[in-house]
Coordinates of C-alpha atoms in Angstrom, one line a residue:
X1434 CA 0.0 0.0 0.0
X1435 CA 3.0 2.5 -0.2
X1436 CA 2.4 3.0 -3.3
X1437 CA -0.9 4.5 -3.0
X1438 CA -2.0 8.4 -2.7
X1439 CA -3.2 7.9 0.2
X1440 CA 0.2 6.7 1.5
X1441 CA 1.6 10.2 2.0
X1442 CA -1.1 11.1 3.8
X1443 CA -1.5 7.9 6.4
X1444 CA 2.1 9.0 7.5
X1445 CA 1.7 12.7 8.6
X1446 CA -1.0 11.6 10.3
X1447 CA 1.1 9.1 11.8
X1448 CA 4.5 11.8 12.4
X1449 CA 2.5 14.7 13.3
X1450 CA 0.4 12.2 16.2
X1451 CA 4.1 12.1 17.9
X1452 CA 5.6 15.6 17.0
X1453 CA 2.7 18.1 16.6
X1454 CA 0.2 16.6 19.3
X1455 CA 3.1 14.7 21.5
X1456 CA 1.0 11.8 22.0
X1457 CA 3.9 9.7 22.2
X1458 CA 7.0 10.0 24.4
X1459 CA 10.1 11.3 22.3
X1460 CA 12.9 8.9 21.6
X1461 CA 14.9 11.0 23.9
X1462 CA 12.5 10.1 27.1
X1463 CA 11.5 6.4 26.2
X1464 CA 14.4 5.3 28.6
X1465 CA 13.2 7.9 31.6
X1466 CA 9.7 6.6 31.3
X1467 CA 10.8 3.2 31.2
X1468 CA 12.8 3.1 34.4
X1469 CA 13.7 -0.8 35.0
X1470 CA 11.1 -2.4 32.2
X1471 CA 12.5 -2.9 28.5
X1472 CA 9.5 0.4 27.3
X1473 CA 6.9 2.3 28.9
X1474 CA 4.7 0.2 28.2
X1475 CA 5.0 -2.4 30.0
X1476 CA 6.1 0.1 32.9
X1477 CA 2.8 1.2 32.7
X1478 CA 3.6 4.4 31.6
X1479 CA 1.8 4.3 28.1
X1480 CA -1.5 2.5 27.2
X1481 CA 0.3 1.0 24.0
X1482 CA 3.1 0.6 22.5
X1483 CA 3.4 -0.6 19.0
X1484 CA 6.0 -2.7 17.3
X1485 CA 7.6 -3.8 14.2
X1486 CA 6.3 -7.4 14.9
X1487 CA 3.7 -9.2 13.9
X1488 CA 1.0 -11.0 16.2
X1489 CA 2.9 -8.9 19.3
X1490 CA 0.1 -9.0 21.5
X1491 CA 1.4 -11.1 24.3
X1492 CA 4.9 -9.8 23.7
X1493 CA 4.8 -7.5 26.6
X1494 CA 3.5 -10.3 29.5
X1495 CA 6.6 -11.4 30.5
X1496 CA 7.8 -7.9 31.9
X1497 CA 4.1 -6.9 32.7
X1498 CA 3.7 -10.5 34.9
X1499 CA 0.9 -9.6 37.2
X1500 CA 0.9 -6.2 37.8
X1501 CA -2.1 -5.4 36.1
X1502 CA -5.6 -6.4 36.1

């Protein structure tokens, strides 16, 4: 789908979500946030964190364990 007008457009939206409206951490304070967990999300400092994997969901439990409902 690169390849497609709409493309261009799917990725400001995507940029400006973590530079214009800062609703993501900047790579600068991931590791601040983070503290002793591997990202913030699993430090419970975000409520999602994406990645580059595929079928991720559980990916986070082992850091996460029970400290969350």
């Amino acid at each position: 789908m690169f390849d497609q007008p709409e493309a261009l457009e799917a990725w400001k939206y995507l940029i400006d979500k973590k530079t214009i409206h800062q609703a993501s951490p900047a790579e600068v304070q991931i590791k601040t946030i983070s503290g002793d967990y591997p990202q913030p999300f699993a430090a419970g400092k975000i409520g999602i964190w994406p990645s580059g994997r595929v079928n991720s969901t559980g990916y986070a439990n082992r850091y996460i364990e029970n400290r969350f409902s």
